[in-house]
Structures are given as structure tokens and as C-alpha cells.
Amino acid sequence: MKVTVLIDTYNHERFIERAITSVLEQDMPLDDVEILVIDDGSTDRTPELVRCFEPRVRYLQKPNGGQASAFNFGFAQARGEIIATLDGDDRWTKEKLRRVLETLDANPEVGIVGHGFYEEYSHGRPDGLILPGSFYRLDLTTQQDAELFRHVAAFFGTSRMTIRKSVLDRILPVPEELTIEADEYIFTLAPALRPAIILNEPLCYYGMHPGNLFQFGKFEPAKARRKMKVLEVLIRELSAKLRQWGASEGIIDALFCGTRIEAGRIRLSLDGGSHLEAFSVERAAFKAAYSTVTWRYQFFRAFVLLQTLLLPPRVFYRLRRWYTDKGLSRLRSWTGEPTRTVQVVERRPG
């Protein structure tokens, strides 16, 4: 079975050698594995570093256009029946490729496989282990499945996503407005076509650093606005495609409830709005997070919602960021906050 490993990269000179090496050091024969590096117009030393791996690695460069543009360009070059993607600032564990290929081989009806991961910080913070807590097999045939998928979708992110080319071909092209989060377009549609599996194993290291275009710790208006626009594109384009494929409105609402909340929070943080808008967004967030809560958590929730009616939205969300940045969100444990779907385990390197 021919496999393509597609590495998308942009100005990853600090990480790209490590990413490529993690593929070359997989604990399985790589005779039928091609490695493509799609450089989305890097202006640093990335080209020079990648070319050191030729001819084992095919290096393809294009003008900068964002992740969707890089994906569309790279997928058109891929020769494999299976496509495994990797961001240039991430890396795989040695058993990653073997485990996902074994899973696809044992489950020929499955179209996409995801898995747990390590968060790897570049500024001294302890790394994190992120696991789904269970083996999952799911699709998007019911609203219940869609609600579950919303909670575990992160386990299909770029460096966790392995997909059959036959499924990918029905999804492409990815809308090129998705300069980031193009992977979400793919992994949301894939389970609507074929079942999906999530392995309860950490099989990659996800790079958390200041240059990360998707995850950013400090609130930066330019990055936040870019993310908001991408979320709006995802809601619009994915909803339209799923309706075209016959998905019910209940499934679509369940899938994008969280995305609408996130986009709404960013918009209110940046541009402000009415008290009622902030109240509606936060009430939807509480409702989406948990179905059964303690009386203390209900009290906490009522207190937060009251603040949305008293404070201007931009002030409310500035306080919310401060509360999170200071680690005060841990105080919610007093309220009997329910356990979330995924397991998060802090670990120190070594």
C-alpha cells in the first residue's frame, strides 16, 4: 500500500529538520512511503534545510497562500492511497505511522484515523499529554454522533490526521480562504463519508510556540481577527457541503455550536456589541459544555452570566482573559465542575 506523508511548512527553520527526521525514523519499513514537503513560500532557511534531505524527500515550493493553498497544491502531487499529514513545526513518535496504518488495514471501511498527542512547549512550561480517554469509532449519521465529534475533533488535527485518498478526493478542494485550520475542513467532512477512528494513544508532539498560527497564548488582535474570519468560513462552507450531502440541521447545529461560540467571543472581544449578545454567547457556551451540573456550578454560571449584562462586552472578555491567564479558572473545581470528555495530564520532559 503506497503511503504519502505530506509535510506543510512555512518559516519553520527551527523545527523542520526535526519534523522530517521523525518521519524517517519511524519503526517500520519506509520503502512504500513517499515524503513530500510543501513549502508555502518560506522566507527563512527552510528551503536550504529541507533540500539536505533530497532525494529521499520531495521538496515543492509555492508562493505563500496559507494552509489550504498548500494542502491543495500538495494533495495534487501525492501518489499514495493513504495520506498522513504533518505540520512542519510538529513531529511524530516512532510508532505513529505503523499504528495508524495497522488501524486502517484492520478496518477497511474506515476513512480517517486520529489519535492523542503531546503538547510540546518551547518556553519552559511543562509539556502536556492530551488523550481522548477511550478508543472512539464514530461517524456523522446522528445528532448524538455529531455532539461527540465536536468534543473529540481536535484529535484529527493536521499532525494527527491520516486519511484515505479516495475519501480525500471527494472533499477537495479546500476553500483557500482557510489560511489556517484547513485541516478542520477535511476532518469534519471525512466522517460524513466513512467512519472515523480515534486511537487512545499519543502519537505526535504538537509544537506550542510564539509562531504557532493557530494556538496563541497572548491575545493579539490581528491573530484573533484572522482566526475569527477563518471560523466564519468554516461554518459557512462546511454547513453548505454537509447540507448538500444530506446532513440534517440537527447534525449541523451540533457540529458548529462550539465554532459559533468561539467566533462570537472573538468578535465581541474585538468589536464589542450588546450585553444581550454577550449573554447569549456565554449561555450557549455553558449549555454546550455540560448537561448535568452541581448547584454550586449553577451559581457560578449565573454569576458569570450576570456580568455579561453589567459589563461592556470588550471589558467582560478582557476580564475573562485575565482570569484565565492568572490561572484562576482552577478555582472552578470548588463548584464541582463536571469532567470534560478528554483527559489532560501534565508531565515534565524526561
PDB file of C-alpha atoms in Angstrom, residues 33-308:
ATOM      1  CA  VAL A  33       6.333   5.761   1.784  1.00  0.00           C
ATOM      2  CA  GLU A  34       6.903   8.981  -0.142  1.00  0.00           C
ATOM      3  CA  ILE A  35       7.637  12.158   1.797  1.00  0.00           C
ATOM      4  CA  LEU A  36       6.509  15.486   0.330  1.00  0.00           C
ATOM      5  CA  VAL A  37       7.407  18.812   1.897  1.00  0.00           C
ATOM      6  CA  ILE A  38       5.173  21.635   0.674  1.00  0.00           C
ATOM      7  CA  ASP A  39       6.811  24.978   1.406  1.00  0.00           C
ATOM      8  CA  ASP A  40       4.223  27.755   1.411  1.00  0.00           C
ATOM      9  CA  GLY A  41       6.680  30.490   0.409  1.00  0.00           C
ATOM     10  CA  SER A  42       9.091  30.470   3.371  1.00  0.00           C
ATOM     11  CA  THR A  43      11.444  33.429   3.629  1.00  0.00           C
ATOM     12  CA  ASP A  44      13.821  31.874   6.179  1.00  0.00           C
ATOM     13  CA  ARG A  45      16.295  28.966   5.826  1.00  0.00           C
ATOM     14  CA  THR A  46      13.575  26.337   5.428  1.00  0.00           C
ATOM     15  CA  PRO A  47      14.360  25.631   1.708  1.00  0.00           C
ATOM     16  CA  GLU A  48      18.058  25.140   2.399  1.00  0.00           C
ATOM     17  CA  LEU A  49      17.387  22.800   5.316  1.00  0.00           C
ATOM     18  CA  VAL A  50      14.806  20.664   3.509  1.00  0.00           C
ATOM     19  CA  ARG A  51      16.976  20.210   0.424  1.00  0.00           C
ATOM     20  CA  CYS A  52      19.560  18.449   2.590  1.00  0.00           C
ATOM     21  CA  PHE A  53      17.072  15.534   2.749  1.00  0.00           C
ATOM     22  CA  GLU A  54      16.746  15.154  -1.032  1.00  0.00           C
ATOM     23  CA  PRO A  55      16.230  12.837  -2.883  1.00  0.00           C
ATOM     24  CA  ARG A  56      14.561  10.862  -0.061  1.00  0.00           C
ATOM     25  CA  VAL A  57      12.262  13.850   0.431  1.00  0.00           C
ATOM     26  CA  ARG A  58      10.499  15.651  -2.429  1.00  0.00           C
ATOM     27  CA  TYR A  59      10.638  19.390  -1.828  1.00  0.00           C
ATOM     28  CA  LEU A  60       7.980  21.522  -3.548  1.00  0.00           C
ATOM     29  CA  GLN A  61       7.797  25.285  -3.102  1.00  0.00           C
ATOM     30  CA  LYS A  62       4.926  27.631  -3.929  1.00  0.00           C
ATOM     31  CA  PRO A  63       4.038  31.285  -3.314  1.00  0.00           C
ATOM     32  CA  ASN A  64       2.626  31.976   0.131  1.00  0.00           C
ATOM     33  CA  GLY A  65      -1.116  31.434   0.250  1.00  0.00           C
ATOM     34  CA  GLY A  66      -1.931  29.767   3.567  1.00  0.00           C
ATOM     35  CA  GLN A  67      -2.584  26.220   4.693  1.00  0.00           C
ATOM     36  CA  ALA A  68      -5.493  25.425   2.367  1.00  0.00           C
ATOM     37  CA  SER A  69      -3.475  26.581  -0.621  1.00  0.00           C
ATOM     38  CA  ALA A  70      -0.534  24.405   0.475  1.00  0.00           C
ATOM     39  CA  PHE A  71      -2.814  21.418   1.031  1.00  0.00           C
ATOM     40  CA  ASN A  72      -4.495  21.719  -2.367  1.00  0.00           C
ATOM     41  CA  PHE A  73      -1.124  22.015  -4.079  1.00  0.00           C
ATOM     42  CA  GLY A  74       0.406  19.113  -2.155  1.00  0.00           C
ATOM     43  CA  PHE A  75      -2.511  16.703  -2.380  1.00  0.00           C
ATOM     44  CA  ALA A  76      -2.468  17.095  -6.168  1.00  0.00           C
ATOM     45  CA  GLN A  77       1.135  15.806  -6.116  1.00  0.00           C
ATOM     46  CA  ALA A  78       0.510  12.890  -3.738  1.00  0.00           C
ATOM     47  CA  ARG A  79       0.781   9.369  -5.157  1.00  0.00           C
ATOM     48  CA  GLY A  80      -0.271   7.406  -2.097  1.00  0.00           C
ATOM     49  CA  GLU A  81      -3.516   5.577  -1.371  1.00  0.00           C
ATOM     50  CA  ILE A  82      -3.145   6.806   2.218  1.00  0.00           C
ATOM     51  CA  ILE A  83      -2.208  10.398   3.126  1.00  0.00           C
ATOM     52  CA  ALA A  84      -0.696  11.230   6.525  1.00  0.00           C
ATOM     53  CA  THR A  85      -0.211  14.941   7.214  1.00  0.00           C
ATOM     54  CA  LEU A  86       2.313  16.653   9.464  1.00  0.00           C
ATOM     55  CA  ASP A  87       2.866  20.331  10.250  1.00  0.00           C
ATOM     56  CA  GLY A  88       6.447  21.492   9.838  1.00  0.00           C
ATOM     57  CA  ASP A  89       6.650  22.588  13.479  1.00  0.00           C
ATOM     58  CA  ASP A  90       5.380  19.261  14.888  1.00  0.00           C
ATOM     59  CA  ARG A  91       6.889  15.777  14.980  1.00  0.00           C
ATOM     60  CA  TRP A  92       5.736  12.175  15.245  1.00  0.00           C
ATOM     61  CA  THR A  93       6.518   9.441  17.740  1.00  0.00           C
ATOM     62  CA  LYS A  94       8.416   6.485  16.245  1.00  0.00           C
ATOM     63  CA  GLU A  95       5.359   4.199  16.151  1.00  0.00           C
ATOM     64  CA  LYS A  96       2.923   6.748  14.658  1.00  0.00           C
ATOM     65  CA  LEU A  97       2.804   5.594  11.048  1.00  0.00           C
ATOM     66  CA  ARG A  98       2.764   1.893  11.870  1.00  0.00           C
ATOM     67  CA  ARG A  99      -0.136   2.259  14.304  1.00  0.00           C
ATOM     68  CA  VAL A 100      -2.392   4.300  12.011  1.00  0.00           C
ATOM     69  CA  LEU A 101      -1.679   2.044   9.016  1.00  0.00           C
ATOM     70  CA  GLU A 102      -2.414  -1.058  11.098  1.00  0.00           C
ATOM     71  CA  THR A 103      -5.718   0.526  12.100  1.00  0.00           C
ATOM     72  CA  LEU A 104      -6.722   1.342   8.523  1.00  0.00           C
ATOM     73  CA  ASP A 105      -5.661  -2.101   7.325  1.00  0.00           C
ATOM     74  CA  ALA A 106      -7.764  -3.801  10.015  1.00  0.00           C
ATOM     75  CA  ASN A 107     -10.761  -1.534   9.322  1.00  0.00           C
ATOM     76  CA  PRO A 108     -11.134  -1.176   5.532  1.00  0.00           C
ATOM     77  CA  GLU A 109     -14.437   0.664   5.908  1.00  0.00           C
ATOM     78  CA  VAL A 110     -12.817   3.454   7.969  1.00  0.00           C
ATOM     79  CA  GLY A 111     -11.807   6.606   6.103  1.00  0.00           C
ATOM     80  CA  ILE A 112      -9.787   8.608   8.627  1.00  0.00           C
ATOM     81  CA  VAL A 113      -7.794   7.923  11.801  1.00  0.00           C
ATOM     82  CA  GLY A 114      -6.792  10.342  14.570  1.00  0.00           C
ATOM     83  CA  HIS A 115      -5.084   9.938  17.961  1.00  0.00           C
ATOM     84  CA  GLY A 116      -3.853  11.593  21.143  1.00  0.00           C
ATOM     85  CA  PHE A 117      -0.815  13.855  21.311  1.00  0.00           C
ATOM     86  CA  TYR A 118       1.738  15.633  23.461  1.00  0.00           C
ATOM     87  CA  GLU A 119       1.770  19.417  23.703  1.00  0.00           C
ATOM     88  CA  GLU A 120       5.396  20.497  23.463  1.00  0.00           C
ATOM     89  CA  TYR A 121       6.238  23.971  24.762  1.00  0.00           C
ATOM     90  CA  SER A 122       9.311  25.927  23.728  1.00  0.00           C
ATOM     91  CA  HIS A 123       9.477  28.308  26.707  1.00  0.00           C
ATOM     92  CA  GLY A 124       9.945  26.106  29.755  1.00  0.00           C
ATOM     93  CA  ARG A 125       6.336  25.259  30.559  1.00  0.00           C
ATOM     94  CA  PRO A 126       5.802  21.549  31.358  1.00  0.00           C
ATOM     95  CA  ASP A 127       4.589  19.589  28.364  1.00  0.00           C
ATOM     96  CA  GLY A 128       1.068  18.183  28.327  1.00  0.00           C
ATOM     97  CA  LEU A 129      -0.341  14.782  27.398  1.00  0.00           C
ATOM     98  CA  ILE A 130      -3.722  15.051  25.672  1.00  0.00           C
ATOM     99  CA  LEU A 131      -5.740  11.840  25.297  1.00  0.00           C
ATOM    100  CA  PRO A 132      -9.366  11.216  24.329  1.00  0.00           C
ATOM    101  CA  GLY A 133      -9.714   8.839  27.308  1.00  0.00           C
ATOM    102  CA  SER A 134     -11.049   5.997  25.183  1.00  0.00           C
ATOM    103  CA  PHE A 135     -10.912   4.371  21.761  1.00  0.00           C
ATOM    104  CA  TYR A 136     -13.573   6.038  19.603  1.00  0.00           C
ATOM    105  CA  ARG A 137     -15.287   4.905  16.438  1.00  0.00           C
ATOM    106  CA  LEU A 138     -17.756   7.443  15.095  1.00  0.00           C
ATOM    107  CA  ASP A 139     -19.442   8.942  12.066  1.00  0.00           C
ATOM    108  CA  LEU A 140     -21.850  11.801  11.431  1.00  0.00           C
ATOM    109  CA  THR A 141     -25.109   9.951  10.909  1.00  0.00           C
ATOM    110  CA  THR A 142     -26.889  11.160  14.068  1.00  0.00           C
ATOM    111  CA  GLN A 143     -27.004  14.303  16.197  1.00  0.00           C
ATOM    112  CA  GLN A 144     -25.538  12.330  19.117  1.00  0.00           C
ATOM    113  CA  ASP A 145     -22.560  11.357  16.946  1.00  0.00           C
ATOM    114  CA  ALA A 146     -22.120  14.988  15.912  1.00  0.00           C
ATOM    115  CA  GLU A 147     -22.084  16.144  19.547  1.00  0.00           C
ATOM    116  CA  LEU A 148     -19.443  13.539  20.382  1.00  0.00           C
ATOM    117  CA  PHE A 149     -17.392  14.531  17.341  1.00  0.00           C
ATOM    118  CA  ARG A 150     -17.442  18.177  18.459  1.00  0.00           C
ATOM    119  CA  HIS A 151     -15.754  17.173  21.719  1.00  0.00           C
ATOM    120  CA  VAL A 152     -13.052  14.971  20.168  1.00  0.00           C
ATOM    121  CA  ALA A 153     -12.408  16.674  16.801  1.00  0.00           C
ATOM    122  CA  ALA A 154      -9.047  18.051  17.982  1.00  0.00           C
ATOM    123  CA  PHE A 155      -7.626  14.525  17.756  1.00  0.00           C
ATOM    124  CA  PHE A 156      -7.840  14.807  13.947  1.00  0.00           C
ATOM    125  CA  GLY A 157      -5.696  17.959  13.640  1.00  0.00           C
ATOM    126  CA  THR A 158      -3.075  18.159  10.899  1.00  0.00           C
ATOM    127  CA  SER A 159      -0.302  16.139  12.553  1.00  0.00           C
ATOM    128  CA  ARG A 160      -2.838  13.583  13.844  1.00  0.00           C
ATOM    129  CA  MET A 161      -4.759  13.092  10.588  1.00  0.00           C
ATOM    130  CA  THR A 162      -4.327  10.033   8.330  1.00  0.00           C
ATOM    131  CA  ILE A 163      -6.919   9.711   5.563  1.00  0.00           C
ATOM    132  CA  ARG A 164      -7.628   7.511   2.573  1.00  0.00           C
ATOM    133  CA  LYS A 165      -7.016   9.290  -0.724  1.00  0.00           C
ATOM    134  CA  SER A 166     -10.387   8.031  -2.013  1.00  0.00           C
ATOM    135  CA  VAL A 167     -12.124   9.936   0.810  1.00  0.00           C
ATOM    136  CA  LEU A 168      -9.931  12.999   0.424  1.00  0.00           C
ATOM    137  CA  ASP A 169     -10.689  13.242  -3.308  1.00  0.00           C
ATOM    138  CA  ARG A 170     -14.406  13.623  -2.534  1.00  0.00           C
ATOM    139  CA  ILE A 171     -13.652  16.523  -0.166  1.00  0.00           C
ATOM    140  CA  LEU A 172     -11.164  18.536  -2.196  1.00  0.00           C
ATOM    141  CA  PRO A 173     -10.566  21.327  -2.949  1.00  0.00           C
ATOM    142  CA  VAL A 174     -10.258  23.002   0.426  1.00  0.00           C
ATOM    143  CA  PRO A 175     -11.541  26.618   0.305  1.00  0.00           C
ATOM    144  CA  GLU A 176      -8.416  28.748   0.033  1.00  0.00           C
ATOM    145  CA  GLU A 177      -9.818  31.384   2.389  1.00  0.00           C
ATOM    146  CA  LEU A 178      -8.764  28.922   5.099  1.00  0.00           C
ATOM    147  CA  THR A 179      -5.264  30.271   5.569  1.00  0.00           C
ATOM    148  CA  ILE A 180      -5.253  28.372   8.888  1.00  0.00           C
ATOM    149  CA  GLU A 181      -7.440  25.493  10.139  1.00  0.00           C
ATOM    150  CA  ALA A 182      -7.705  23.967   6.664  1.00  0.00           C
ATOM    151  CA  ASP A 183      -7.364  20.580   8.363  1.00  0.00           C
ATOM    152  CA  GLU A 184     -10.712  21.186  10.093  1.00  0.00           C
ATOM    153  CA  TYR A 185     -12.475  21.371   6.744  1.00  0.00           C
ATOM    154  CA  ILE A 186     -11.086  17.944   5.828  1.00  0.00           C
ATOM    155  CA  PHE A 187     -11.522  16.102   9.108  1.00  0.00           C
ATOM    156  CA  THR A 188     -15.074  17.407   9.626  1.00  0.00           C
ATOM    157  CA  LEU A 189     -16.270  16.159   6.244  1.00  0.00           C
ATOM    158  CA  ALA A 190     -14.447  12.817   6.288  1.00  0.00           C
ATOM    159  CA  PRO A 191     -16.697  11.149   8.942  1.00  0.00           C
ATOM    160  CA  ALA A 192     -19.739  12.178   6.887  1.00  0.00           C
ATOM    161  CA  LEU A 193     -18.420   9.886   4.128  1.00  0.00           C
ATOM    162  CA  ARG A 194     -16.833   6.978   6.021  1.00  0.00           C
ATOM    163  CA  PRO A 195     -16.489   6.004   9.710  1.00  0.00           C
ATOM    164  CA  ALA A 196     -13.619   7.502  11.707  1.00  0.00           C
ATOM    165  CA  ILE A 197     -11.426   6.091  14.480  1.00  0.00           C
ATOM    166  CA  ILE A 198      -9.551   7.870  17.275  1.00  0.00           C
ATOM    167  CA  LEU A 199      -6.778   5.907  18.984  1.00  0.00           C
ATOM    168  CA  ASN A 200      -6.292   6.488  22.695  1.00  0.00           C
ATOM    169  CA  GLU A 201      -2.533   6.797  22.169  1.00  0.00           C
ATOM    170  CA  PRO A 202      -0.235   9.863  21.984  1.00  0.00           C
ATOM    171  CA  LEU A 203       1.442   9.537  18.582  1.00  0.00           C
ATOM    172  CA  CYS A 204       2.761  13.041  17.897  1.00  0.00           C
ATOM    173  CA  TYR A 205       4.204  16.144  19.520  1.00  0.00           C
ATOM    174  CA  TYR A 206       2.267  19.338  18.873  1.00  0.00           C
ATOM    175  CA  GLY A 207       4.530  22.391  18.909  1.00  0.00           C
ATOM    176  CA  MET A 208       3.328  25.233  21.138  1.00  0.00           C
ATOM    177  CA  HIS A 209       5.443  28.327  20.424  1.00  0.00           C
ATOM    178  CA  PRO A 210       5.000  32.056  19.668  1.00  0.00           C
ATOM    179  CA  GLY A 211       4.997  31.449  15.904  1.00  0.00           C
ATOM    180  CA  ASN A 212       2.105  28.982  16.037  1.00  0.00           C
ATOM    181  CA  LEU A 213      -0.553  30.426  13.721  1.00  0.00           C
ATOM    182  CA  PHE A 214      -3.454  28.541  15.303  1.00  0.00           C
ATOM    183  CA  GLN A 215      -2.730  28.433  19.039  1.00  0.00           C
ATOM    184  CA  PHE A 216      -1.581  31.676  20.633  1.00  0.00           C
ATOM    185  CA  GLY A 217      -1.447  32.300  24.366  1.00  0.00           C
ATOM    186  CA  LYS A 218      -1.427  36.082  24.452  1.00  0.00           C
ATOM    187  CA  PHE A 219      -4.440  37.818  22.906  1.00  0.00           C
ATOM    188  CA  GLU A 220      -3.271  39.545  19.730  1.00  0.00           C
ATOM    189  CA  PRO A 221      -5.978  41.421  17.805  1.00  0.00           C
ATOM    190  CA  ALA A 222      -4.558  40.694  14.333  1.00  0.00           C
ATOM    191  CA  LYS A 223      -4.253  36.952  15.002  1.00  0.00           C
ATOM    192  CA  ALA A 224      -7.651  36.890  16.695  1.00  0.00           C
ATOM    193  CA  ARG A 225      -9.358  38.608  13.747  1.00  0.00           C
ATOM    194  CA  ARG A 226      -7.727  36.205  11.285  1.00  0.00           C
ATOM    195  CA  LYS A 227      -8.974  33.283  13.337  1.00  0.00           C
ATOM    196  CA  MET A 228     -12.480  34.744  13.564  1.00  0.00           C
ATOM    197  CA  LYS A 229     -12.683  35.114   9.779  1.00  0.00           C
ATOM    198  CA  VAL A 230     -11.486  31.541   9.291  1.00  0.00           C
ATOM    199  CA  LEU A 231     -14.075  30.225  11.752  1.00  0.00           C
ATOM    200  CA  GLU A 232     -16.800  32.069   9.847  1.00  0.00           C
ATOM    201  CA  VAL A 233     -15.617  30.488   6.583  1.00  0.00           C
ATOM    202  CA  LEU A 234     -15.624  27.035   8.177  1.00  0.00           C
ATOM    203  CA  ILE A 235     -19.184  27.446   9.420  1.00  0.00           C
ATOM    204  CA  ARG A 236     -20.398  28.696   6.033  1.00  0.00           C
ATOM    205  CA  GLU A 237     -18.566  26.238   3.774  1.00  0.00           C
ATOM    206  CA  LEU A 238     -18.919  23.120   5.897  1.00  0.00           C
ATOM    207  CA  SER A 239     -22.612  23.720   6.567  1.00  0.00           C
ATOM    208  CA  ALA A 240     -23.269  24.102   2.843  1.00  0.00           C
ATOM    209  CA  LYS A 241     -21.328  20.941   1.957  1.00  0.00           C
ATOM    210  CA  LEU A 242     -22.997  18.847   4.650  1.00  0.00           C
ATOM    211  CA  ARG A 243     -26.444  20.008   3.578  1.00  0.00           C
ATOM    212  CA  GLN A 244     -25.521  19.057   0.019  1.00  0.00           C
ATOM    213  CA  TRP A 245     -24.650  15.573   1.300  1.00  0.00           C
ATOM    214  CA  GLY A 246     -27.975  15.274   3.141  1.00  0.00           C
ATOM    215  CA  ALA A 247     -26.993  16.057   6.754  1.00  0.00           C
ATOM    216  CA  SER A 248     -29.831  17.217   8.999  1.00  0.00           C
ATOM    217  CA  GLU A 249     -29.950  20.658  10.565  1.00  0.00           C
ATOM    218  CA  GLY A 250     -29.659  18.979  13.971  1.00  0.00           C
ATOM    219  CA  ILE A 251     -26.330  17.434  12.992  1.00  0.00           C
ATOM    220  CA  ILE A 252     -25.069  20.728  11.565  1.00  0.00           C
ATOM    221  CA  ASP A 253     -26.111  22.698  14.658  1.00  0.00           C
ATOM    222  CA  ALA A 254     -24.419  20.165  16.946  1.00  0.00           C
ATOM    223  CA  LEU A 255     -21.209  20.245  14.921  1.00  0.00           C
ATOM    224  CA  PHE A 256     -20.795  24.018  14.798  1.00  0.00           C
ATOM    225  CA  CYS A 257     -22.213  25.065  18.152  1.00  0.00           C
ATOM    226  CA  GLY A 258     -18.721  25.429  19.607  1.00  0.00           C
ATOM    227  CA  THR A 259     -17.355  27.141  16.497  1.00  0.00           C
ATOM    228  CA  ARG A 260     -20.126  29.744  16.590  1.00  0.00           C
ATOM    229  CA  ILE A 261     -19.420  30.373  20.272  1.00  0.00           C
ATOM    230  CA  GLU A 262     -15.694  30.843  19.654  1.00  0.00           C
ATOM    231  CA  ALA A 263     -16.277  33.157  16.698  1.00  0.00           C
ATOM    232  CA  GLY A 264     -18.829  35.140  18.719  1.00  0.00           C
ATOM    233  CA  ARG A 265     -16.450  35.563  21.642  1.00  0.00           C
ATOM    234  CA  ILE A 266     -13.669  36.808  19.383  1.00  0.00           C
ATOM    235  CA  ARG A 267     -15.973  39.237  17.598  1.00  0.00           C
ATOM    236  CA  LEU A 268     -17.283  40.673  20.875  1.00  0.00           C
ATOM    237  CA  SER A 269     -13.724  40.920  22.240  1.00  0.00           C
ATOM    238  CA  LEU A 270     -12.555  42.847  19.187  1.00  0.00           C
ATOM    239  CA  ASP A 271     -15.537  44.901  18.119  1.00  0.00           C
ATOM    240  CA  GLY A 272     -17.831  44.953  21.119  1.00  0.00           C
ATOM    241  CA  GLY A 273     -21.569  44.550  20.861  1.00  0.00           C
ATOM    242  CA  SER A 274     -24.641  44.465  23.036  1.00  0.00           C
ATOM    243  CA  HIS A 275     -24.991  42.995  26.516  1.00  0.00           C
ATOM    244  CA  LEU A 276     -27.617  40.616  25.130  1.00  0.00           C
ATOM    245  CA  GLU A 277     -25.195  39.267  22.521  1.00  0.00           C
ATOM    246  CA  ALA A 278     -22.565  38.507  25.156  1.00  0.00           C
ATOM    247  CA  PHE A 279     -25.218  36.938  27.412  1.00  0.00           C
ATOM    248  CA  SER A 280     -26.450  34.728  24.562  1.00  0.00           C
ATOM    249  CA  VAL A 281     -22.944  33.593  23.608  1.00  0.00           C
ATOM    250  CA  GLU A 282     -21.972  32.714  27.192  1.00  0.00           C
ATOM    251  CA  ARG A 283     -25.260  30.980  27.926  1.00  0.00           C
ATOM    252  CA  ALA A 284     -24.771  28.883  24.788  1.00  0.00           C
ATOM    253  CA  ALA A 285     -21.201  28.114  25.911  1.00  0.00           C
ATOM    254  CA  PHE A 286     -22.356  26.811  29.300  1.00  0.00           C
ATOM    255  CA  LYS A 287     -25.140  24.791  27.707  1.00  0.00           C
ATOM    256  CA  ALA A 288     -22.775  23.252  25.156  1.00  0.00           C
ATOM    257  CA  ALA A 289     -20.141  22.336  27.729  1.00  0.00           C
ATOM    258  CA  TYR A 290     -22.191  20.343  30.217  1.00  0.00           C
ATOM    259  CA  SER A 291     -25.630  18.770  30.527  1.00  0.00           C
ATOM    260  CA  THR A 292     -25.556  17.893  34.263  1.00  0.00           C
ATOM    261  CA  VAL A 293     -24.024  20.288  36.808  1.00  0.00           C
ATOM    262  CA  THR A 294     -23.946  20.806  40.584  1.00  0.00           C
ATOM    263  CA  TRP A 295     -25.836  23.617  42.312  1.00  0.00           C
ATOM    264  CA  ARG A 296     -22.521  25.338  43.016  1.00  0.00           C
ATOM    265  CA  TYR A 297     -21.623  25.298  39.356  1.00  0.00           C
ATOM    266  CA  GLN A 298     -25.098  26.658  38.526  1.00  0.00           C
ATOM    267  CA  PHE A 299     -24.417  29.502  40.945  1.00  0.00           C
ATOM    268  CA  PHE A 300     -21.042  30.167  39.293  1.00  0.00           C
ATOM    269  CA  ARG A 301     -22.695  30.124  35.876  1.00  0.00           C
ATOM    270  CA  ALA A 302     -25.393  32.564  36.989  1.00  0.00           C
ATOM    271  CA  PHE A 303     -22.723  34.916  38.388  1.00  0.00           C
ATOM    272  CA  VAL A 304     -20.802  34.888  35.079  1.00  0.00           C
ATOM    273  CA  LEU A 305     -23.944  35.492  33.034  1.00  0.00           C
ATOM    274  CA  LEU A 306     -24.846  38.418  35.288  1.00  0.00           C
ATOM    275  CA  GLN A 307     -21.503  40.033  34.457  1.00  0.00           C
ATOM    276  CA  THR A 308     -22.332  39.921  30.745  1.00  0.00           C
TER     277      THR A 308
END
